[in-house]
PDB file of C-alpha atoms in Angstrom:
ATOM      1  CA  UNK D   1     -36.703  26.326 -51.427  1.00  0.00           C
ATOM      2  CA  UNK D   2     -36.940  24.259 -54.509  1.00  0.00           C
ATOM      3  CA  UNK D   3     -37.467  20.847 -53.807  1.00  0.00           C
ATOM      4  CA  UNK D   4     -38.042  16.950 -55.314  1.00  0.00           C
ATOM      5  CA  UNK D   5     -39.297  14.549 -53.509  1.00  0.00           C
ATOM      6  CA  UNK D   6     -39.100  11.007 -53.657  1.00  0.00           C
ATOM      7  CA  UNK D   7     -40.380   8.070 -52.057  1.00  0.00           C
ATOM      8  CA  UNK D   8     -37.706   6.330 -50.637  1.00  0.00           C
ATOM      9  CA  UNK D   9     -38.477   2.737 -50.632  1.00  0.00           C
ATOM     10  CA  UNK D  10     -37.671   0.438 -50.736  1.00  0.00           C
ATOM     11  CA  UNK D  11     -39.553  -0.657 -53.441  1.00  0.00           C
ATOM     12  CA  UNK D  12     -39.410  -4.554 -54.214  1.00  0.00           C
ATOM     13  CA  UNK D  13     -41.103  -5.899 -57.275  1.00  0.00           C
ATOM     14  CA  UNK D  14     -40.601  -9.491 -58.419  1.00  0.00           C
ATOM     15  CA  UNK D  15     -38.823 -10.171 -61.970  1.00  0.00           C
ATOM     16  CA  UNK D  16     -40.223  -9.408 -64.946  1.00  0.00           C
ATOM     17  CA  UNK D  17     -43.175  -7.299 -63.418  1.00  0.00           C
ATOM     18  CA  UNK D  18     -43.484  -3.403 -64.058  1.00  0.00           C
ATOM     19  CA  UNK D  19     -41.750  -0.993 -61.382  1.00  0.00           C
ATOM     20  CA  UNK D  20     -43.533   2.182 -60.830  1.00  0.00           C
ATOM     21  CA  UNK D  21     -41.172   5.080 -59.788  1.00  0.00           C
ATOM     22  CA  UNK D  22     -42.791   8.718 -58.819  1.00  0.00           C
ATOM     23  CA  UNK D  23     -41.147  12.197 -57.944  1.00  0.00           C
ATOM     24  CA  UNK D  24     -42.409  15.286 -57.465  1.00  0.00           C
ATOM     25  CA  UNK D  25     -41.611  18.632 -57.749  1.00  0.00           C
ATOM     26  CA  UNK D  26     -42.073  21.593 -56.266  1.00  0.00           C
ATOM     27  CA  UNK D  27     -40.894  24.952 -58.663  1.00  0.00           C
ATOM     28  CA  UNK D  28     -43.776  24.938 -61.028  1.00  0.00           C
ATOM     29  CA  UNK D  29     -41.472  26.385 -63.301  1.00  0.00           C
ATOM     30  CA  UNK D  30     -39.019  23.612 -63.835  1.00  0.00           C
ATOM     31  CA  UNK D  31     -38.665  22.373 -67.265  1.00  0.00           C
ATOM     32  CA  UNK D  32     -36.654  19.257 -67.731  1.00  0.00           C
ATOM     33  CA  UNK D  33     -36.573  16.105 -65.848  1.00  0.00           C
ATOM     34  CA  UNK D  34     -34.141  13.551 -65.794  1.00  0.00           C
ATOM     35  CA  UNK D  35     -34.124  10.262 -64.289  1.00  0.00           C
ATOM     36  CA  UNK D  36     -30.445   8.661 -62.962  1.00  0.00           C
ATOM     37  CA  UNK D  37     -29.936   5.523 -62.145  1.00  0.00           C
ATOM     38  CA  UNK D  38     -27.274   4.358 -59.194  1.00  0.00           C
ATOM     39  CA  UNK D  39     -25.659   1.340 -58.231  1.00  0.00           C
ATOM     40  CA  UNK D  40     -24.814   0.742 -55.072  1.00  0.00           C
ATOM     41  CA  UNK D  41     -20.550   2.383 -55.048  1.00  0.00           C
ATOM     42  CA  UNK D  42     -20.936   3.620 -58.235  1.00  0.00           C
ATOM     43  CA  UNK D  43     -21.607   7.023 -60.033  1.00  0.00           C
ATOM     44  CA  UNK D  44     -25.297   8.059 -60.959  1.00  0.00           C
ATOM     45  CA  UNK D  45     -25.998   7.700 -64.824  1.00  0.00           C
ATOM     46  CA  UNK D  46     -28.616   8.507 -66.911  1.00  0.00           C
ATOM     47  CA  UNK D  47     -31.413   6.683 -67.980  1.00  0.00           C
ATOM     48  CA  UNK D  48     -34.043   9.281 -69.509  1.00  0.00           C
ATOM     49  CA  UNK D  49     -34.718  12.809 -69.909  1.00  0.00           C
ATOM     50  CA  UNK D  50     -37.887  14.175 -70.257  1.00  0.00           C
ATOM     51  CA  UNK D  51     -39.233  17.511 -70.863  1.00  0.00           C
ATOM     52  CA  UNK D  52     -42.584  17.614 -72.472  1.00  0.00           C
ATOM     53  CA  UNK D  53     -46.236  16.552 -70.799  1.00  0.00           C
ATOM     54  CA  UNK D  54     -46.743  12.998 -71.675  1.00  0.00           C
ATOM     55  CA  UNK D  55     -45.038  10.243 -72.205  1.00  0.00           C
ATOM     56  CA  UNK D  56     -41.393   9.400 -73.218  1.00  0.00           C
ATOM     57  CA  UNK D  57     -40.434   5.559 -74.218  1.00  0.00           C
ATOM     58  CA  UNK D  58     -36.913   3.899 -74.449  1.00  0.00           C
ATOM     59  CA  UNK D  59     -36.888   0.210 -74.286  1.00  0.00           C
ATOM     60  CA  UNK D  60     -38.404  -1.039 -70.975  1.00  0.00           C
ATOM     61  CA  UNK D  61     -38.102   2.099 -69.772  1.00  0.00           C
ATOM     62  CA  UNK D  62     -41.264   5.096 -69.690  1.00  0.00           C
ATOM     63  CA  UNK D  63     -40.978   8.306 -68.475  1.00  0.00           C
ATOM     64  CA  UNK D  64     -44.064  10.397 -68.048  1.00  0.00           C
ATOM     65  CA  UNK D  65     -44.897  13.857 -67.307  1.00  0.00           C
ATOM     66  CA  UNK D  66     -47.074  15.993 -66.205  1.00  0.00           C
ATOM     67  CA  UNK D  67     -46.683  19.668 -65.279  1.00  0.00           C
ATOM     68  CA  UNK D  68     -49.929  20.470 -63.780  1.00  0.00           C
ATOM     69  CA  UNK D  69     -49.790  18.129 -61.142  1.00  0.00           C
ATOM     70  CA  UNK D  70     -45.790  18.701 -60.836  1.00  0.00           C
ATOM     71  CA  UNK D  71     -45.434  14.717 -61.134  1.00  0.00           C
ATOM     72  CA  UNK D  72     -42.505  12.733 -63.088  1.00  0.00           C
ATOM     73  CA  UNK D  73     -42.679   8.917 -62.717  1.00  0.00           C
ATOM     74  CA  UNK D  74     -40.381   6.331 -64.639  1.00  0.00           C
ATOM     75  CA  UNK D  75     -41.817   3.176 -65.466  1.00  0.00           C
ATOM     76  CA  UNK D  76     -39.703  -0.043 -66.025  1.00  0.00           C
ATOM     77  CA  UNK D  77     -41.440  -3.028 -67.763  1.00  0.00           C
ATOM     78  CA  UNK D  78     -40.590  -7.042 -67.533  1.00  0.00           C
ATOM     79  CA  UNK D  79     -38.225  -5.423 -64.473  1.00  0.00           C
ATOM     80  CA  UNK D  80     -35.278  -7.239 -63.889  1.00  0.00           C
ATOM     81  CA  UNK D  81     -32.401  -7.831 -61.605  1.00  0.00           C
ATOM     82  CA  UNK D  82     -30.228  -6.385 -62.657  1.00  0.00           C
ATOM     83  CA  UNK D  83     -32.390  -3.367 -62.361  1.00  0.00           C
ATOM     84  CA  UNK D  84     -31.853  -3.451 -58.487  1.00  0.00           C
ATOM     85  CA  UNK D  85     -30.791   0.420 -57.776  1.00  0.00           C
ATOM     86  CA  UNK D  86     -31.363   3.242 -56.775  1.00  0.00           C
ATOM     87  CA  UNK D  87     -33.210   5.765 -58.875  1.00  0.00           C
ATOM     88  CA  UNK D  88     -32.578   9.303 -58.375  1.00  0.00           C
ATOM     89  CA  UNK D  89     -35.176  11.761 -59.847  1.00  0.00           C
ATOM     90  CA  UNK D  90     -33.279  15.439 -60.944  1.00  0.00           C
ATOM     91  CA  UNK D  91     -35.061  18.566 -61.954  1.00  0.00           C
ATOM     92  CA  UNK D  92     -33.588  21.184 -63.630  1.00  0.00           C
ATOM     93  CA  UNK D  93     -35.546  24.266 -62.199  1.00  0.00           C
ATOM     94  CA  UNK D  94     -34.945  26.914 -64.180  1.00  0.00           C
ATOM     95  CA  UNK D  95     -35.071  27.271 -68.472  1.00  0.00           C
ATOM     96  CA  UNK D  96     -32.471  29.591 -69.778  1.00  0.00           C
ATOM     97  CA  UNK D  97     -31.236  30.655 -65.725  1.00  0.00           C
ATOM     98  CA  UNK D  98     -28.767  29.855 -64.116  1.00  0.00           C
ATOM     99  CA  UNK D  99     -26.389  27.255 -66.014  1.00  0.00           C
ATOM    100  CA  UNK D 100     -27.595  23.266 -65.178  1.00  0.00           C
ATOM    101  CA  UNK D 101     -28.060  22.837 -61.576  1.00  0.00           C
ATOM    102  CA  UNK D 102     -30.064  19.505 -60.965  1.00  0.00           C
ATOM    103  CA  UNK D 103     -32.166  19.197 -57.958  1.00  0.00           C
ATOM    104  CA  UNK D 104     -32.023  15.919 -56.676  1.00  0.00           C
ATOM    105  CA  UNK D 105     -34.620  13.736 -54.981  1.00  0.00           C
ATOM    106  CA  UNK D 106     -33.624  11.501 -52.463  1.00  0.00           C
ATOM    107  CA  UNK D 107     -33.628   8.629 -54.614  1.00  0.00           C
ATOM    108  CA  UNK D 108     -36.091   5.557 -54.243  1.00  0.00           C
ATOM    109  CA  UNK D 109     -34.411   1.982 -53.729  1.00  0.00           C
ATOM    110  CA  UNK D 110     -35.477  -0.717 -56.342  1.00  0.00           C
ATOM    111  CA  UNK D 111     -35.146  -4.509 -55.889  1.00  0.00           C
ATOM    112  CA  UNK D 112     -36.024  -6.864 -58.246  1.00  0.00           C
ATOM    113  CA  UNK D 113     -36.197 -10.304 -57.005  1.00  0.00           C
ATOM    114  CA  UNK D 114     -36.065 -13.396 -59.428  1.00  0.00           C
TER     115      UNK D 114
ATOM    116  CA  UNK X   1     -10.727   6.967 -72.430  1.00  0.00           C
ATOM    117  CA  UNK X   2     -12.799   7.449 -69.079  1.00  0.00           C
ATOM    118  CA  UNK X   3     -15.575  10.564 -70.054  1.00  0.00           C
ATOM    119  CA  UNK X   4     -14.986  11.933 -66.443  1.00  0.00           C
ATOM    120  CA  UNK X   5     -12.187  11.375 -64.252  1.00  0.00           C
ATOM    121  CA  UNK X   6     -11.434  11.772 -60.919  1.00  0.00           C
ATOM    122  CA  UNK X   7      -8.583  11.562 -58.198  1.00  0.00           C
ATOM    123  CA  UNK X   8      -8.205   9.988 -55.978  1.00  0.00           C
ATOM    124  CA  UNK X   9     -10.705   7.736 -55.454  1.00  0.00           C
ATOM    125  CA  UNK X  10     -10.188   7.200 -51.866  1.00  0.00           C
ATOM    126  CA  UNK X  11      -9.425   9.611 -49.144  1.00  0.00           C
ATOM    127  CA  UNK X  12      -8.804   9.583 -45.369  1.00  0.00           C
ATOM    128  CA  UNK X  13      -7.545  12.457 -43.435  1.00  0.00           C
ATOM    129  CA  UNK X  14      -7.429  13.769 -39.805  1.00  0.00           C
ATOM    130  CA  UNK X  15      -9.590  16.992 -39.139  1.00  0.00           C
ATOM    131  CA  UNK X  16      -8.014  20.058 -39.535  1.00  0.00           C
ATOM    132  CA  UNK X  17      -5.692  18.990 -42.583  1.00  0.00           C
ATOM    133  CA  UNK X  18      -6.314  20.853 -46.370  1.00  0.00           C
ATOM    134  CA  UNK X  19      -6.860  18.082 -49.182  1.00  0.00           C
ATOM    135  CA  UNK X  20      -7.516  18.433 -52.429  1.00  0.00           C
ATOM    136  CA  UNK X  21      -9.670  16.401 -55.053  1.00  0.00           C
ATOM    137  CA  UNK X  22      -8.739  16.979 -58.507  1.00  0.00           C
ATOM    138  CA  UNK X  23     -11.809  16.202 -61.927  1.00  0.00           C
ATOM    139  CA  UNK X  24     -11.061  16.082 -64.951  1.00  0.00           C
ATOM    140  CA  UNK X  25     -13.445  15.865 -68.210  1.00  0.00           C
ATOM    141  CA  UNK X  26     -12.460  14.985 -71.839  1.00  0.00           C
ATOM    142  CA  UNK X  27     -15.952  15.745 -73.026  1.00  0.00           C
ATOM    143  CA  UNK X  28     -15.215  19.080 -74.501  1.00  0.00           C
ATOM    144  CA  UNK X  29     -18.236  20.170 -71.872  1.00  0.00           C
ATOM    145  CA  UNK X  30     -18.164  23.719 -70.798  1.00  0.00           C
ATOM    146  CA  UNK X  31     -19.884  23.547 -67.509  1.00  0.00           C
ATOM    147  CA  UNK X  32     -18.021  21.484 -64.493  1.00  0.00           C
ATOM    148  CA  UNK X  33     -20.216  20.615 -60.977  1.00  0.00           C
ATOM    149  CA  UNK X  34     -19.058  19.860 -57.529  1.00  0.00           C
ATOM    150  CA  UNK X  35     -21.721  16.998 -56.046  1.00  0.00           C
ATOM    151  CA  UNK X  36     -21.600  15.380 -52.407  1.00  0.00           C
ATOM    152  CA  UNK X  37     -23.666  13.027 -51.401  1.00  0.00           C
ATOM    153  CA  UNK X  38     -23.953  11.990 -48.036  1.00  0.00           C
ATOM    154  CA  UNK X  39     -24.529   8.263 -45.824  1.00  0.00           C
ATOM    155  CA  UNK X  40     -28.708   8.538 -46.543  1.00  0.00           C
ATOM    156  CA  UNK X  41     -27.454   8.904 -50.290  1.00  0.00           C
ATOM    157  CA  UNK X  42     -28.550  12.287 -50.928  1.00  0.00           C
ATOM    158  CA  UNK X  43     -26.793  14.020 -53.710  1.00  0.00           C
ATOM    159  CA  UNK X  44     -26.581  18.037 -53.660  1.00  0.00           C
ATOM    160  CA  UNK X  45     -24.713  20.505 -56.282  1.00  0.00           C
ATOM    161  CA  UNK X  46     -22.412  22.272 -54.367  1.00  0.00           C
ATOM    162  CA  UNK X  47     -20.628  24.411 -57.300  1.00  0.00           C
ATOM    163  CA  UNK X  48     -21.802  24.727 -60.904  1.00  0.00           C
ATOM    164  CA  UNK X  49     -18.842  26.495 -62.941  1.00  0.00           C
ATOM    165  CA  UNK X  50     -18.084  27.213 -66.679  1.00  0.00           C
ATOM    166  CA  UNK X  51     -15.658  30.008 -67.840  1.00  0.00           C
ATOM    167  CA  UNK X  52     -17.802  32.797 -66.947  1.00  0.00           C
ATOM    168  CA  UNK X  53     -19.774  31.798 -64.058  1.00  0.00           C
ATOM    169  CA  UNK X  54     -19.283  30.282 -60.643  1.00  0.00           C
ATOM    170  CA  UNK X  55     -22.527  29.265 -59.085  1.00  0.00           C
ATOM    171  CA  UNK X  56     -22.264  28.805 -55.336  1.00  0.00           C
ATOM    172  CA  UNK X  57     -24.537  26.927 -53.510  1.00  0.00           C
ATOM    173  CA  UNK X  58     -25.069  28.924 -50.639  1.00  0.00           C
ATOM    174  CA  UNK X  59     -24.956  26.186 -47.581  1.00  0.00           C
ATOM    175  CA  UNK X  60     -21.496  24.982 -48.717  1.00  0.00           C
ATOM    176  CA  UNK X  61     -19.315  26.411 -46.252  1.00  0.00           C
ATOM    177  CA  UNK X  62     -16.703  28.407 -47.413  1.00  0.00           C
ATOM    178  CA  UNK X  63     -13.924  26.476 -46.565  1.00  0.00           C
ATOM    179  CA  UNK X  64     -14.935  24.524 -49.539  1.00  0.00           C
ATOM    180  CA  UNK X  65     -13.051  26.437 -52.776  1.00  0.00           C
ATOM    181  CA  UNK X  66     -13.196  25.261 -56.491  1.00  0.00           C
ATOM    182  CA  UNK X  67     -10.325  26.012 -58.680  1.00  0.00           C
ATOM    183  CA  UNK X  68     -10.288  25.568 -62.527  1.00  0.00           C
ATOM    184  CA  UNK X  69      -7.048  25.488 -64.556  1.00  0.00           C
ATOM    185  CA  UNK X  70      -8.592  25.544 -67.544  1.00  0.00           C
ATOM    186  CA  UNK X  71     -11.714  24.220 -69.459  1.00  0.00           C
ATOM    187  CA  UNK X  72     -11.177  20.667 -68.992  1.00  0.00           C
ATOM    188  CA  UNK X  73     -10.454  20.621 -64.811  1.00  0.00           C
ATOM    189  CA  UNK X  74     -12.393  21.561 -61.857  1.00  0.00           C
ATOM    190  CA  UNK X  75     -10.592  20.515 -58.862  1.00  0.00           C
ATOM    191  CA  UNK X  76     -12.123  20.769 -55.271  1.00  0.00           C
ATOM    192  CA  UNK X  77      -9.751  22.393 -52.050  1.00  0.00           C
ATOM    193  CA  UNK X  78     -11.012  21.606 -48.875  1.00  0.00           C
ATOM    194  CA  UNK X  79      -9.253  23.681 -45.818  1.00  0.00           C
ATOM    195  CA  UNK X  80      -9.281  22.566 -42.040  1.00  0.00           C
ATOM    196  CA  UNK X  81     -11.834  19.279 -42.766  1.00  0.00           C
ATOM    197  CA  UNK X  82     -14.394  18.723 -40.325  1.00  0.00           C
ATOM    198  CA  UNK X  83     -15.810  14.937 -39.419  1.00  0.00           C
ATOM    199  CA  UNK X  84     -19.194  16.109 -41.294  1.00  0.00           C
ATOM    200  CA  UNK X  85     -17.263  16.714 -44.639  1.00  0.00           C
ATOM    201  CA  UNK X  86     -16.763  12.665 -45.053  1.00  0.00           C
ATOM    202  CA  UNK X  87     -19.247  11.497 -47.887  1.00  0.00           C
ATOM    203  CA  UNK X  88     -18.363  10.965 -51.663  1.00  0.00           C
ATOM    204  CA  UNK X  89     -17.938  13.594 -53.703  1.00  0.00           C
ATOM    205  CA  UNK X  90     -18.598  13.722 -57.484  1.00  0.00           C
ATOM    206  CA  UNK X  91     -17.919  15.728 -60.422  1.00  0.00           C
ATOM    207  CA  UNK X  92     -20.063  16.256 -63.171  1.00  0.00           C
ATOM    208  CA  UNK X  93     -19.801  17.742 -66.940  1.00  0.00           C
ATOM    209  CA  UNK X  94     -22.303  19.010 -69.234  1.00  0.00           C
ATOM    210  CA  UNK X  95     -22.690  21.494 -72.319  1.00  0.00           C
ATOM    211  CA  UNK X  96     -24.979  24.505 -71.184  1.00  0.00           C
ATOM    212  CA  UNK X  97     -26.247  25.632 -74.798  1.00  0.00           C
ATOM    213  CA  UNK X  98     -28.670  28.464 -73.846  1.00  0.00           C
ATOM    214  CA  UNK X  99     -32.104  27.326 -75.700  1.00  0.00           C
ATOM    215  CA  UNK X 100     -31.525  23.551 -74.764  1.00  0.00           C
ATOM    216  CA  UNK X 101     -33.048  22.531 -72.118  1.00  0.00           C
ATOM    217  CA  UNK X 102     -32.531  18.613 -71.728  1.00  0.00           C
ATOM    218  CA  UNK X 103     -28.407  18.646 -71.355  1.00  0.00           C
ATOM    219  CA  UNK X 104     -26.804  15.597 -69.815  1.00  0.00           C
ATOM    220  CA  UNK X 105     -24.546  15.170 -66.962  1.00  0.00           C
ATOM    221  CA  UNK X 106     -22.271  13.148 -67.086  1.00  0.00           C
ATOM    222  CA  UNK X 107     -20.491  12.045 -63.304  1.00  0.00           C
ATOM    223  CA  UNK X 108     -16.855  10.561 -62.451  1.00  0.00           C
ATOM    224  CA  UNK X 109     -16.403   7.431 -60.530  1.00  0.00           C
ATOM    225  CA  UNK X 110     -16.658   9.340 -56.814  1.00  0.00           C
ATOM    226  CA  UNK X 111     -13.958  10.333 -54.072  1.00  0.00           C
ATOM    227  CA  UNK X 112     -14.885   9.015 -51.217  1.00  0.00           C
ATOM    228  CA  UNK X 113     -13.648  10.850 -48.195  1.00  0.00           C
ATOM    229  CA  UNK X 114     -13.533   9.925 -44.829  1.00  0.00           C
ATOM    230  CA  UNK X 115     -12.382  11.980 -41.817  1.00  0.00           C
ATOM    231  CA  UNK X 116     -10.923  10.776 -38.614  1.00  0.00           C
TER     232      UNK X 116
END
């Protein structure tokens, strides 16, 4: 049973500190990451994919990765909030299988407060 | 010019009926999904389909059926709907290019269903 886990939260940070999201994985052979973003009613949308050991930067946001541990945490700088979601971790588990079925972790809660 | 569409966007039914929920993507994607995700939020594929595969995820019971038209649609038909089936259901498009690994999805706005 392939699984992600994710802390669930919530997770409150004050505005304009750094929010530290983590997931984890559990097939060893997954090999792209993405990170989705939720508001509360609305549809998930992307924020960052990821698929290579290290790190990945796009504005305030970091992704990082790394496959020996089976750990994918997003990192959001000078958070604020309007950042208040929830952030939904998605592995895709198998490279050239079976056509893009995400995993989904549970999602972790993020509120910014001003 | 909405990416993914779907209808409708709400839905409440009494158990037992058949409804449909009808997606529609103007992506050019070749792959459509079937997502529900349920009152603790958690979001699981239930279909993954392009014109030569349908991928079912094995706990979807099979009174659950996906029907494509054509490319563009994936609509969902639900038969005799059980209290358990109300959550929101999304649809999904991507392009599944064998050798790239990092392809988006891209979700509608949600059908949220509720049975009574």
């Amino acid at each position: 049973q392939k699984e992600v886990e994710q802390n669930s939260g919530p997770l409150s940070v004050p505005e304009g500190a750094i929010a530290s999201l983590n997931c984890t994985y559990s097939d060893r052979g997954s090999q792209s990451f993405f990170w989705y973003r939720q508001y509360s009613g609305k549809s998930p949308e992307l924020i960052m994919f990821i698929y290579s050991n290290g790190d990945k930067e796009d504005g305030r946001f970091t992704a990082q990765l790394n496959k020996a541990s089976q750990y994918v945490s997003l990192l959001i700088r000078d958070s604020q909030p309007s950042d208040s979601a929830t952030y939904l971790c998605a592995v895709k588990p198998d490279y050239g299988g079976s056509q893009g079925n995400l995993i989904f972790g549970k999602g972790t809660k993020l509120s910014v407060k001003p | 010019d909405t990416a993914v569409s779907q209808t409708p966007k709400y839905l409440v039914t009494q158990m037992g009926n058949d409804k449909s929920i009808k997606c529609e993507q103007n992506l050019g994607h070749d792959t459509m999904y079937w997502y529900k995700q349920d009152s603790k939020k958690f979001l699981k594929i239930m279909f993954s389909y392009n014109n030569k595969e349908l991928i079912i995820n094995e706990t979807v019971p099979n009174r659950f059926s996906p029907k494509s038209p054509d490319k563009a649609h994936l609509n969902l038909h639900i038969n005799s709907l059980e209290l358990g089936d109300s959550a929101v259901y999304f649809c999904a498009s991507s392009q599944v290019t064998r050798g790239v690994i990092q392809e988006t999805q891209y979700f509608g706005p949600g059908t949220r269903l509720l049975v009574l």
